[in-house]
Amino acid sequence: MYEKPHQSSTYIIHTSLLFNSRTLKFDTDQSITVNPKTGRIVSVTPTPPNLSHVSYPDLDLRGCTVLPGFVDAHAHVFVHPYTETPALNQERDESLTERVLRAGNNAKAGLKAGFTTYRDLGTEGAFNADIGVRDAISRGIIPGPRLFVATEALASTGGYEIRHENKIGGTSVPRLSDVCDGVDGVKMGVRRRLGAGADVIKFYAEYRRRTLRFPQPAWPGSQSIRYPPYATGGGNAILSSMNPPSTLFDQEEMNAIVQTAKRAKCPVASHASSPEAVIMASNAGVTSIEHGSLPSEESLKAMKKNDTIYVPTLCVADIELDDKEFRKAILGHARKANEMGIRLATGGDTGESAHGNNVRELELFLEAGISLEDTLRAATLGGWEACGGDWCGYRSGWVGEGWQADLVVLGGDLREDQGALRRVEMVIKDGNVVVDGGFIIE
Ligand SMILES: [Zn+2]
């Protein structure tokens, strides 16, 4: 069992296989000196060839695969799988207390899975409660990944809200978004989020705004539309649904969101799937496109031209799509993005996909045909870039001098056995061992 090193001392971690997220190579026999007081890496040097016995507080991780701590670039720490409890019931019926306690459990599960950073893109009805969870983790009150949070997402009037049909008589439900309209309105929206403490601005470039036009049955005994409208999306599973997405903001509004956020050195994440929304958000200069699922050459070209980071959230397609061909097309779209040199980050829309199963997104990258090295880059350095890179206030996602000492240690040689992604032997965050042998060290 690991004992915490004295807080004022540095210690050395000896490795035989260390992933370098910049060169995309596995370096052999490297020793990492870390300072658990500053949380940073002091140096990375070749391991002495005659090193045999390693004694406390140094760590001997030879024989394992050591990587920068994983980043989940699209998570929702307040959400658990919709297969357990539909989104509507989580947002409307679970108490804020339950949701916050669940967030604590979810944070632990993510940390155990090797994720030392979460970019958390919206509380989904829990107001600004992510701020408190982030700070509780940062203060050492509860264990968890370092959170970069969006608080509430921005959407325009009638765009992203809890859909319920009984709107008469003062029925009240939590709001799902901070509503803002017009250039001045969206600037105020961004400023409200920054003032609340957001690390990243999330906005909905599009959503199913007209979902109450043909409402889905949403409670026991409610009925389906008997004669549904004709499909209009050219056979596309999303666009042909009864409630296809439509853009929520004009180009000028998206531009204003991005400009206001960037003036405060804050990254912007945009929910968008259709080519129209992806292109508008990318042209506005967002940091990242979330989902972007509808295969489109034009979407990819826009992201390439604007150097937009793409977070394809393949877990969503994996969970939601019965249509095998469409699922394959979405995975192929992500592979194509990688081939075109678009920067990627891995994020499973975690929450809908269970916390603790975060690595599923990496597995889907591999299934899509993205190389192991490119996948690992997306899961480390790519995630840090999506958090805003140097704007985020920390350097993480690479093992080098001055960078945050976040490491995940996998059993065996990952190059030979990708199953090692699920064999997390140890997690080090800010230079401290936080998970050892599957147990959280508090
Ligand atoms: Zn999401």
Short mmCIF file of C-alpha atoms and ligand atoms in Angstrom, two decimals:
data_model
loop_
_atom_site.label_atom_id
_atom_site.label_comp_id
_atom_site.label_asym_id
_atom_site.label_seq_id
_atom_site.Cartn_x
_atom_site.Cartn_y
_atom_site.Cartn_z
CA MET A 1 0.00 0.00 0.00
CA TYR A 2 1.19 3.44 -0.92
CA GLU A 3 1.93 6.00 1.78
CA LYS A 4 1.80 9.69 0.95
CA PRO A 5 5.25 11.25 0.63
CA HIS A 6 6.09 14.12 2.91
CA GLN A 7 4.42 17.15 1.39
CA SER A 8 7.59 19.22 1.20
CA SER A 9 9.72 16.62 -0.60
CA THR A 10 10.02 15.62 -4.18
CA TYR A 11 10.02 11.98 -5.21
CA ILE A 12 10.84 10.01 -8.34
CA ILE A 13 8.59 7.82 -10.46
CA HIS A 14 10.50 5.27 -12.53
CA THR A 15 8.86 4.09 -15.74
CA SER A 16 9.75 1.69 -18.53
CA LEU A 17 6.99 2.77 -20.96
CA LEU A 18 5.83 6.39 -20.97
CA PHE A 19 3.49 7.87 -23.57
CA ASN A 20 4.67 11.17 -25.03
CA SER A 21 1.57 13.04 -26.21
CA ARG A 22 3.63 15.50 -28.25
CA THR A 23 5.84 13.14 -30.27
CA LEU A 24 3.14 10.42 -30.22
CA LYS A 25 5.81 7.90 -29.23
CA PHE A 26 6.22 5.61 -26.27
CA ASP A 27 9.44 6.58 -24.50
CA THR A 28 11.31 3.87 -22.62
CA ASP A 29 13.08 4.04 -19.25
CA GLN A 30 12.21 7.53 -18.06
CA SER A 31 12.24 8.80 -14.47
CA ILE A 32 9.84 11.58 -13.52
CA THR A 33 10.65 13.78 -10.52
CA VAL A 34 7.51 15.35 -9.09
CA ASN A 35 6.80 17.83 -6.36
CA PRO A 36 3.51 17.02 -4.60
CA LYS A 37 3.51 20.43 -2.95
CA THR A 38 3.41 22.40 -6.20
CA GLY A 39 1.64 19.57 -8.01
CA ARG A 40 4.09 19.84 -10.88
CA ILE A 41 6.69 17.80 -12.65
CA VAL A 42 10.24 18.89 -11.78
CA SER A 43 12.08 16.93 -14.47
CA VAL A 44 11.95 13.93 -16.78
CA THR A 45 15.30 12.16 -17.25
CA PRO A 46 16.53 8.76 -18.45
CA THR A 47 16.39 6.09 -15.75
CA PRO A 48 19.87 5.07 -14.51
CA PRO A 49 20.68 1.78 -16.30
CA ASN A 50 21.77 0.03 -13.11
CA LEU A 51 18.67 0.96 -11.07
CA SER A 52 17.45 -2.08 -9.18
CA HIS A 53 15.81 -1.47 -5.82
CA VAL A 54 13.43 1.47 -5.54
CA SER A 55 12.52 2.58 -2.05
CA TYR A 56 9.85 4.82 -0.51
CA PRO A 57 8.82 7.45 -1.33
CA ASP A 58 9.94 6.77 -4.90
CA LEU A 59 7.70 4.64 -7.08
CA ASP A 60 8.68 1.77 -9.35
CA LEU A 61 6.19 1.66 -12.22
CA ARG A 62 8.38 -0.33 -14.58
CA GLY A 63 6.39 -3.00 -16.38
CA CYS A 64 3.33 -0.75 -16.60
CA THR A 65 2.23 1.76 -19.24
CA VAL A 66 2.35 5.30 -17.85
CA LEU A 67 0.45 8.14 -19.55
CA PRO A 68 -0.59 11.69 -18.77
CA GLY A 69 -3.86 11.63 -16.80
CA PHE A 70 -6.87 11.31 -19.08
CA VAL A 71 -9.15 14.27 -19.80
CA ASP A 72 -12.86 13.75 -20.36
CA ALA A 73 -13.55 16.71 -22.62
CA HIS A 74 -17.34 16.39 -22.49
CA ALA A 75 -18.82 15.30 -19.19
CA HIS A 76 -21.82 16.10 -17.01
CA VAL A 77 -20.96 15.31 -13.43
CA PHE A 78 -24.59 15.78 -12.31
CA VAL A 79 -26.00 13.28 -14.80
CA HIS A 80 -26.30 9.50 -14.61
CA PRO A 81 -27.36 7.25 -17.49
CA TYR A 82 -30.75 8.05 -19.02
CA THR A 83 -31.33 4.31 -19.25
CA GLU A 84 -31.49 4.37 -15.42
CA THR A 85 -33.55 7.56 -15.13
CA PRO A 86 -34.75 9.59 -18.14
CA ALA A 87 -33.31 13.09 -18.49
CA LEU A 88 -36.69 14.67 -17.74
CA ASN A 89 -36.92 12.92 -14.37
CA GLN A 90 -33.33 13.65 -13.38
CA GLU A 91 -33.79 17.33 -14.16
CA ARG A 92 -37.31 17.78 -12.83
CA ASP A 93 -37.69 15.23 -10.03
CA GLU A 94 -34.32 14.52 -8.38
CA SER A 95 -33.59 16.89 -5.51
CA LEU A 96 -30.62 19.20 -5.83
CA THR A 97 -29.19 17.47 -2.77
CA GLU A 98 -29.36 14.07 -4.45
CA ARG A 99 -27.85 15.48 -7.62
CA VAL A 100 -24.93 17.03 -5.75
CA LEU A 101 -24.27 13.81 -3.81
CA ARG A 102 -24.40 11.86 -7.04
CA ALA A 103 -21.90 14.34 -8.51
CA GLY A 104 -19.49 13.45 -5.71
CA ASN A 105 -19.85 9.75 -6.47
CA ASN A 106 -19.50 10.39 -10.20
CA ALA A 107 -16.32 12.38 -9.66
CA LYS A 108 -14.81 9.49 -7.71
CA ALA A 109 -15.78 7.01 -10.43
CA GLY A 110 -14.13 9.15 -13.11
CA LEU A 111 -10.96 9.51 -11.07
CA LYS A 112 -10.74 5.74 -10.51
CA ALA A 113 -11.02 5.25 -14.29
CA GLY A 114 -7.88 7.35 -14.77
CA PHE A 115 -9.49 10.72 -15.57
CA THR A 116 -7.70 13.52 -13.75
CA THR A 117 -9.53 16.30 -15.61
CA TYR A 118 -13.16 16.80 -16.59
CA ARG A 119 -14.41 19.51 -18.89
CA ASP A 120 -17.95 19.59 -17.53
CA LEU A 121 -20.37 21.07 -20.04
CA GLY A 122 -23.46 22.07 -18.14
CA THR A 123 -25.33 21.07 -14.99
CA GLU A 124 -28.56 20.17 -16.82
CA GLY A 125 -30.93 21.87 -14.42
CA ALA A 126 -28.67 22.09 -11.36
CA PHE A 127 -28.04 25.84 -11.81
CA ASN A 128 -24.46 26.81 -10.89
CA ALA A 129 -23.94 23.89 -8.51
CA ASP A 130 -20.93 22.68 -10.52
CA ILE A 131 -18.97 25.65 -9.20
CA GLY A 132 -19.26 24.33 -5.64
CA VAL A 133 -18.35 20.78 -6.68
CA ARG A 134 -15.32 22.06 -8.61
CA ASP A 135 -14.16 24.08 -5.62
CA ALA A 136 -14.79 21.25 -3.13
CA ILE A 137 -12.46 19.09 -5.24
CA SER A 138 -9.88 21.85 -5.67
CA ARG A 139 -9.88 22.43 -1.90
CA GLY A 140 -9.32 18.75 -1.18
CA ILE A 141 -12.70 18.26 0.49
CA ILE A 142 -13.74 15.44 -1.84
CA PRO A 143 -11.65 13.45 -4.34
CA GLY A 144 -12.27 13.89 -8.06
CA PRO A 145 -10.91 15.05 -11.38
CA ARG A 146 -9.95 18.70 -11.78
CA LEU A 147 -13.17 20.23 -13.10
CA PHE A 148 -13.46 22.90 -15.74
CA VAL A 149 -17.11 23.83 -15.64
CA ALA A 150 -19.62 25.60 -17.87
CA THR A 151 -22.30 26.23 -15.19
CA GLU A 152 -25.46 26.68 -17.31
CA ALA A 153 -25.38 26.53 -21.08
CA LEU A 154 -26.55 29.49 -23.14
CA ALA A 155 -29.54 29.07 -25.44
CA SER A 156 -32.05 31.39 -27.06
CA THR A 157 -35.69 31.74 -26.00
CA GLY A 158 -37.60 28.48 -26.28
CA GLY A 159 -34.42 26.66 -27.31
CA TYR A 160 -33.19 24.37 -24.54
CA GLU A 161 -35.66 23.87 -21.74
CA ILE A 162 -37.53 21.11 -19.96
CA ARG A 163 -40.34 20.21 -22.34
CA HIS A 164 -43.62 19.68 -20.58
CA GLU A 165 -47.14 20.05 -21.85
CA ASN A 166 -48.80 21.26 -18.64
CA LYS A 167 -47.66 24.84 -18.84
CA ILE A 168 -50.80 26.35 -17.39
CA GLY A 169 -51.31 26.95 -13.69
CA GLY A 170 -47.85 27.92 -12.57
CA THR A 171 -46.13 24.56 -12.95
CA SER A 172 -42.47 25.24 -12.40
CA VAL A 173 -39.41 23.25 -13.42
CA PRO A 174 -35.70 24.05 -13.17
CA ARG A 175 -34.31 25.91 -16.14
CA LEU A 176 -31.92 24.00 -18.41
CA SER A 177 -30.23 27.02 -19.92
CA ASP A 178 -29.42 30.66 -19.35
CA VAL A 179 -31.68 32.23 -21.97
CA CYS A 180 -30.35 35.10 -24.04
CA ASP A 181 -31.26 36.67 -27.38
CA GLY A 182 -29.75 39.25 -29.69
CA VAL A 183 -26.17 40.48 -29.83
CA ASP A 184 -26.44 42.54 -26.64
CA GLY A 185 -28.37 39.77 -24.91
CA VAL A 186 -25.84 37.04 -25.63
CA LYS A 187 -22.98 39.29 -24.51
CA MET A 188 -24.82 39.70 -21.22
CA GLY A 189 -25.31 35.93 -21.10
CA VAL A 190 -21.59 35.27 -21.46
CA ARG A 191 -20.84 37.91 -18.82
CA ARG A 192 -23.34 36.30 -16.42
CA ARG A 193 -21.61 32.94 -16.87
CA LEU A 194 -18.15 34.44 -16.37
CA GLY A 195 -19.40 36.25 -13.29
CA ALA A 196 -20.83 33.00 -11.92
CA GLY A 197 -17.35 31.44 -12.18
CA ALA A 198 -17.52 29.45 -15.43
CA ASP A 199 -14.23 28.11 -16.84
CA VAL A 200 -15.76 27.46 -20.25
CA ILE A 201 -18.78 28.89 -22.08
CA LYS A 202 -21.15 26.33 -23.57
CA PHE A 203 -23.86 27.36 -25.99
CA TYR A 204 -26.40 25.51 -28.05
CA ALA A 205 -25.89 26.42 -31.69
CA GLU A 206 -28.92 24.26 -32.38
CA TYR A 207 -31.46 22.11 -30.62
CA ARG A 208 -34.87 20.54 -31.16
CA ARG A 209 -36.65 23.83 -30.61
CA ARG A 210 -39.99 22.65 -32.02
CA THR A 211 -40.26 19.44 -30.07
CA LEU A 212 -43.68 20.35 -28.65
CA ARG A 213 -45.08 20.58 -32.16
CA PHE A 214 -45.21 16.79 -32.31
CA PRO A 215 -44.59 15.84 -28.66
CA GLN A 216 -43.28 12.43 -27.72
CA PRO A 217 -45.24 10.42 -25.16
CA ALA A 218 -43.54 11.48 -21.92
CA TRP A 219 -45.50 9.98 -19.01
CA PRO A 220 -47.26 6.69 -18.26
CA GLY A 221 -50.44 6.59 -20.35
CA SER A 222 -49.52 9.43 -22.69
CA GLN A 223 -50.11 8.68 -26.34
CA SER A 224 -48.10 8.88 -29.52
CA ILE A 225 -48.97 11.13 -32.47
CA ARG A 226 -51.24 8.82 -34.47
CA TYR A 227 -50.38 10.06 -37.95
CA PRO A 228 -46.80 11.32 -37.76
CA PRO A 229 -45.59 13.85 -40.36
CA TYR A 230 -43.63 12.81 -43.40
CA ALA A 231 -39.86 12.57 -42.96
CA THR A 232 -38.16 15.57 -44.48
CA GLY A 233 -34.49 14.96 -43.72
CA GLY A 234 -33.59 12.98 -46.81
CA GLY A 235 -33.38 9.70 -44.91
CA ASN A 236 -31.01 11.09 -42.31
CA ALA A 237 -31.94 9.59 -38.92
CA ILE A 238 -31.59 12.87 -37.00
CA LEU A 239 -32.92 15.32 -39.57
CA SER A 240 -35.79 13.00 -40.49
CA SER A 241 -37.07 12.68 -36.96
CA MET A 242 -40.32 14.38 -35.98
CA ASN A 243 -38.27 16.90 -34.02
CA PRO A 244 -35.16 17.76 -36.03
CA PRO A 245 -32.69 20.31 -34.65
CA SER A 246 -32.77 23.91 -35.83
CA THR A 247 -30.24 26.66 -35.18
CA LEU A 248 -30.84 28.69 -32.02
CA PHE A 249 -28.67 31.71 -32.80
CA ASP A 250 -27.89 33.92 -35.78
CA GLN A 251 -24.32 34.19 -37.01
CA GLU A 252 -23.99 37.64 -35.38
CA GLU A 253 -25.09 36.23 -32.03
CA MET A 254 -22.61 33.33 -32.24
CA ASN A 255 -19.84 35.76 -33.18
CA ALA A 256 -20.72 37.94 -30.18
CA ILE A 257 -20.69 34.94 -27.79
CA VAL A 258 -17.22 33.91 -28.94
CA GLN A 259 -15.78 37.42 -28.98
CA THR A 260 -17.07 38.22 -25.48
CA ALA A 261 -15.77 34.94 -24.06
CA LYS A 262 -12.38 35.22 -25.73
CA ARG A 263 -11.94 38.75 -24.45
CA ALA A 264 -12.03 37.14 -21.01
CA LYS A 265 -9.65 34.36 -22.19
CA CYS A 266 -12.40 31.78 -21.79
CA PRO A 267 -12.83 28.87 -24.22
CA VAL A 268 -16.19 28.23 -25.92
CA ALA A 269 -17.82 24.86 -26.57
CA SER A 270 -20.74 24.64 -28.97
CA HIS A 271 -23.35 21.93 -29.20
CA ALA A 272 -23.96 21.38 -32.93
CA SER A 273 -24.73 18.41 -35.16
CA SER A 274 -26.13 19.53 -38.51
CA PRO A 275 -23.66 20.93 -41.07
CA GLU A 276 -25.40 24.33 -40.90
CA ALA A 277 -24.86 24.68 -37.14
CA VAL A 278 -21.34 23.21 -37.17
CA ILE A 279 -20.23 25.61 -39.91
CA MET A 280 -21.80 28.67 -38.25
CA ALA A 281 -20.26 27.89 -34.84
CA SER A 282 -16.90 27.00 -36.33
CA ASN A 283 -16.84 30.21 -38.38
CA ALA A 284 -17.71 32.14 -35.22
CA GLY A 285 -14.41 30.86 -33.80
CA VAL A 286 -15.55 28.46 -31.08
CA THR A 287 -12.85 26.41 -29.34
CA SER A 288 -14.68 23.14 -29.89
CA ILE A 289 -17.64 21.56 -31.62
CA GLU A 290 -19.53 19.02 -29.51
CA HIS A 291 -21.13 16.01 -31.25
CA GLY A 292 -21.02 17.33 -34.84
CA SER A 293 -22.44 13.95 -35.65
CA LEU A 294 -24.00 14.36 -39.06
CA PRO A 295 -21.40 13.18 -41.58
CA SER A 296 -20.55 16.12 -43.80
CA GLU A 297 -17.52 17.08 -45.84
CA GLU A 298 -18.42 20.78 -45.44
CA SER A 299 -18.50 20.51 -41.63
CA LEU A 300 -15.04 18.96 -41.61
CA LYS A 301 -13.68 21.55 -44.02
CA ALA A 302 -14.97 24.37 -41.78
CA MET A 303 -13.41 22.85 -38.65
CA LYS A 304 -10.13 22.35 -40.50
CA LYS A 305 -10.11 25.91 -41.84
CA ASN A 306 -10.89 27.44 -38.43
CA ASP A 307 -8.66 25.05 -36.42
CA THR A 308 -11.70 24.04 -34.35
CA ILE A 309 -11.27 21.15 -31.92
CA TYR A 310 -13.74 18.37 -32.61
CA VAL A 311 -15.27 16.39 -29.72
CA PRO A 312 -17.36 13.74 -31.50
CA THR A 313 -18.89 12.17 -28.35
CA LEU A 314 -19.09 8.77 -30.04
CA CYS A 315 -20.59 7.27 -26.89
CA VAL A 316 -23.86 9.05 -27.74
CA ALA A 317 -24.10 7.25 -31.09
CA ASP A 318 -23.08 4.04 -29.38
CA ILE A 319 -25.91 4.32 -26.84
CA GLU A 320 -28.67 5.94 -28.87
CA LEU A 321 -28.40 4.51 -32.36
CA ASP A 322 -29.99 1.22 -33.26
CA ASP A 323 -29.26 1.95 -36.91
CA LYS A 324 -25.96 0.12 -37.45
CA GLU A 325 -25.22 1.84 -40.75
CA PHE A 326 -25.71 5.31 -39.29
CA ARG A 327 -23.55 4.44 -36.26
CA LYS A 328 -20.83 3.29 -38.67
CA ALA A 329 -21.14 6.53 -40.65
CA ILE A 330 -20.71 8.64 -37.49
CA LEU A 331 -17.60 6.70 -36.49
CA GLY A 332 -16.30 7.08 -40.04
CA HIS A 333 -16.89 10.85 -39.83
CA ALA A 334 -14.63 11.04 -36.74
CA ARG A 335 -11.93 8.99 -38.49
CA LYS A 336 -12.13 11.29 -41.50
CA ALA A 337 -11.72 14.32 -39.22
CA ASN A 338 -8.58 12.76 -37.80
CA GLU A 339 -7.24 11.97 -41.28
CA MET A 340 -7.77 15.61 -42.26
CA GLY A 341 -5.64 16.70 -39.29
CA ILE A 342 -8.49 18.23 -37.30
CA ARG A 343 -7.59 18.31 -33.62
CA LEU A 344 -9.71 15.89 -31.61
CA ALA A 345 -10.58 15.46 -27.95
CA THR A 346 -12.28 12.50 -26.29
CA GLY A 347 -15.42 13.13 -24.29
CA GLY A 348 -18.24 10.65 -23.97
CA ASP A 349 -21.01 13.10 -23.02
CA THR A 350 -20.25 11.22 -19.82
CA GLY A 351 -23.22 11.00 -17.56
CA GLU A 352 -25.44 9.68 -20.32
CA SER A 353 -22.62 7.15 -20.59
CA ALA A 354 -21.80 6.10 -17.01
CA HIS A 355 -19.08 7.83 -15.04
CA GLY A 356 -16.36 5.24 -14.52
CA ASN A 357 -16.92 4.00 -18.06
CA ASN A 358 -15.27 7.14 -19.49
CA VAL A 359 -12.69 5.11 -21.37
CA ARG A 360 -15.46 3.82 -23.62
CA GLU A 361 -14.97 6.93 -25.77
CA LEU A 362 -11.32 5.95 -26.34
CA GLU A 363 -12.42 2.44 -27.30
CA LEU A 364 -14.84 3.90 -29.84
CA PHE A 365 -12.07 6.09 -31.31
CA LEU A 366 -10.06 2.89 -31.80
CA GLU A 367 -13.09 1.11 -33.27
CA ALA A 368 -13.51 4.03 -35.68
CA GLY A 369 -10.02 3.30 -37.00
CA ILE A 370 -8.16 6.14 -35.27
CA SER A 371 -4.67 4.98 -34.24
CA LEU A 372 -3.85 4.27 -30.59
CA GLU A 373 -1.38 7.16 -30.49
CA ASP A 374 -3.82 9.69 -31.99
CA THR A 375 -6.53 8.47 -29.61
CA LEU A 376 -4.23 8.91 -26.62
CA ARG A 377 -3.29 12.40 -27.79
CA ALA A 378 -7.00 13.28 -28.02
CA ALA A 379 -7.52 11.89 -24.50
CA THR A 380 -4.67 13.89 -22.96
CA LEU A 381 -3.21 16.93 -24.72
CA GLY A 382 -6.32 17.31 -26.89
CA GLY A 383 -8.47 17.54 -23.78
CA TRP A 384 -6.24 20.21 -22.27
CA GLU A 385 -6.46 22.21 -25.50
CA ALA A 386 -10.26 21.92 -25.33
CA CYS A 387 -10.11 23.34 -21.78
CA GLY A 388 -8.48 26.41 -23.31
CA GLY A 389 -4.81 25.35 -23.27
CA ASP A 390 -2.79 27.93 -21.38
CA TRP A 391 -5.97 29.91 -20.73
CA CYS A 392 -7.10 27.15 -18.38
CA GLY A 393 -4.42 28.10 -15.85
CA TYR A 394 -2.74 24.69 -15.75
CA ARG A 395 -0.61 22.77 -18.17
CA SER A 396 -1.65 19.15 -18.29
CA GLY A 397 -1.85 16.33 -20.77
CA TRP A 398 1.88 15.96 -21.34
CA VAL A 399 4.65 14.66 -19.10
CA GLY A 400 7.32 17.36 -19.03
CA GLU A 401 9.02 19.87 -16.80
CA GLY A 402 6.62 22.38 -15.26
CA TRP A 403 3.50 20.51 -16.35
CA GLN A 404 0.94 19.24 -13.87
CA ALA A 405 1.97 15.87 -12.41
CA ASP A 406 -1.13 13.98 -13.54
CA LEU A 407 -0.49 10.36 -14.48
CA VAL A 408 -2.49 7.23 -15.15
CA VAL A 409 -0.79 3.88 -14.75
CA LEU A 410 -2.13 0.93 -16.74
CA GLY A 411 -1.27 -2.70 -16.11
CA GLY A 412 0.83 -4.24 -18.91
CA ASP A 413 1.83 -2.95 -22.34
CA LEU A 414 -0.97 -0.90 -23.88
CA ARG A 415 0.59 -1.18 -27.35
CA GLU A 416 0.03 -4.93 -27.32
CA ASP A 417 -3.21 -5.09 -25.39
CA GLN A 418 -5.75 -2.27 -25.62
CA GLY A 419 -7.68 -3.96 -22.82
CA ALA A 420 -5.09 -2.30 -20.58
CA LEU A 421 -7.17 0.90 -20.88
CA ARG A 422 -9.43 -0.69 -18.27
CA ARG A 423 -6.62 -1.92 -16.03
CA VAL A 424 -5.98 1.25 -14.04
CA GLU A 425 -3.38 0.35 -11.42
CA MET A 426 -2.72 3.82 -10.09
CA VAL A 427 -3.74 7.43 -10.65
CA ILE A 428 -1.56 10.38 -9.69
CA LYS A 429 -3.04 13.87 -9.64
CA ASP A 430 -1.07 17.01 -8.82
CA GLY A 431 1.82 14.75 -7.82
CA ASN A 432 -0.22 12.81 -5.24
CA VAL A 433 -1.32 9.21 -5.54
CA VAL A 434 -5.11 9.46 -5.51
CA VAL A 435 -5.99 5.94 -6.66
CA ASP A 436 -3.99 2.83 -5.83
CA GLY A 437 -5.05 -0.70 -6.71
CA GLY A 438 -8.59 0.48 -7.49
CA PHE A 439 -9.02 2.33 -4.19
CA ILE A 440 -9.29 6.06 -3.68
CA ILE A 441 -6.58 7.38 -1.36
CA GLU A 442 -8.10 10.21 0.68
ZN ZN B 1 -23.41 17.04 -23.23
#
